[in-house]
Amino acid sequence: MLPNLENITSLLLSAKGGNEVYLEGAALAGMPKLQRLALRFCVGVGEDKGLGPSFSDAQLLEHMPHLQHLTHLYLYNSLSGQSSGSSSEFSAAAYSALTSSSCLHSLELVRCKLPPGVWQHMFPVGKQLTSLVKLNLCGVSRRFEGPQPGDGMMCAPAAAPTGSYLVRCCPNLQEFSAHNMECLAEHFTALWELSSLRQLVLSPTVPADPESDSALMQALCQLTQLQCLILTSSVPEGLLPLQLTQLQGLTCLSIEPRWDVSIPWQERGGLSLTQVRARLTY
């Protein structure tokens, strides 16, 4: 029998290391004051054991709307993109529950699997997440049915949310990271409308063609409100950092082959824009 959890404000569950942590899914509904929820390696389908190593997306999403005071949501390898006991992909509309709290301040999805078309449901027309200032998407993949009979469910890097979704729902967004995801110009063109956006981290999964690279750089050059820009993975030759010196407000410009998510950008030692210009004119 579970104790009274109605006064719980923070909950962290981690299933890594062989330790099994189980919590009845309905228990979340009994935590109306919950403000911070963090789940690590709590993914699995086929067994109904609650929010532990074998909880399903359906169990979590069903109870998320009860958490109307939630300010911080961190899910690490804790979404499978399908419902319990089924090999078919879960309805993308159900994932709107992840942004059901209007108090949400920080949303981080790391190495999670989601069905295609999920962003339009998480950031739909009419939803206002005015408190959301941090959106961190790292290694998010999309789960889909294989093209050939017998392929089953497959995974591939997800595309970053289209900027227009974030503009209409998250007007006060300050930090946005899309690491190990598909990053194209169309995903970032509208972000110039987010006047509060100060930090942008991009790490495309696969090098795009030169034309797409150029279009992405042009889109980034419109984000004059940025103070910190971190680009990882491949860097288009001849385009960086020269083009990005147009961003007059930058105080941190970091171009790296890999990104260590454990190091805050303030401690990364990235070049200042003044340093970049000095090196270009030397």
Coordinates of N, CA and C in Angstrom, one line a residue, residues 66 68 107:
H66 N -3.0 15.5 -14.7 CA -3.3 15.7 -13.3 C -2.2 16.6 -12.6
Q68 N -0.9 19.7 -12.7 CA -1.1 21.1 -13.2 C -0.1 22.1 -12.5
L107 N 11.4 21.8 -20.0 CA 11.1 20.5 -20.6 C 12.3 19.9 -21.3

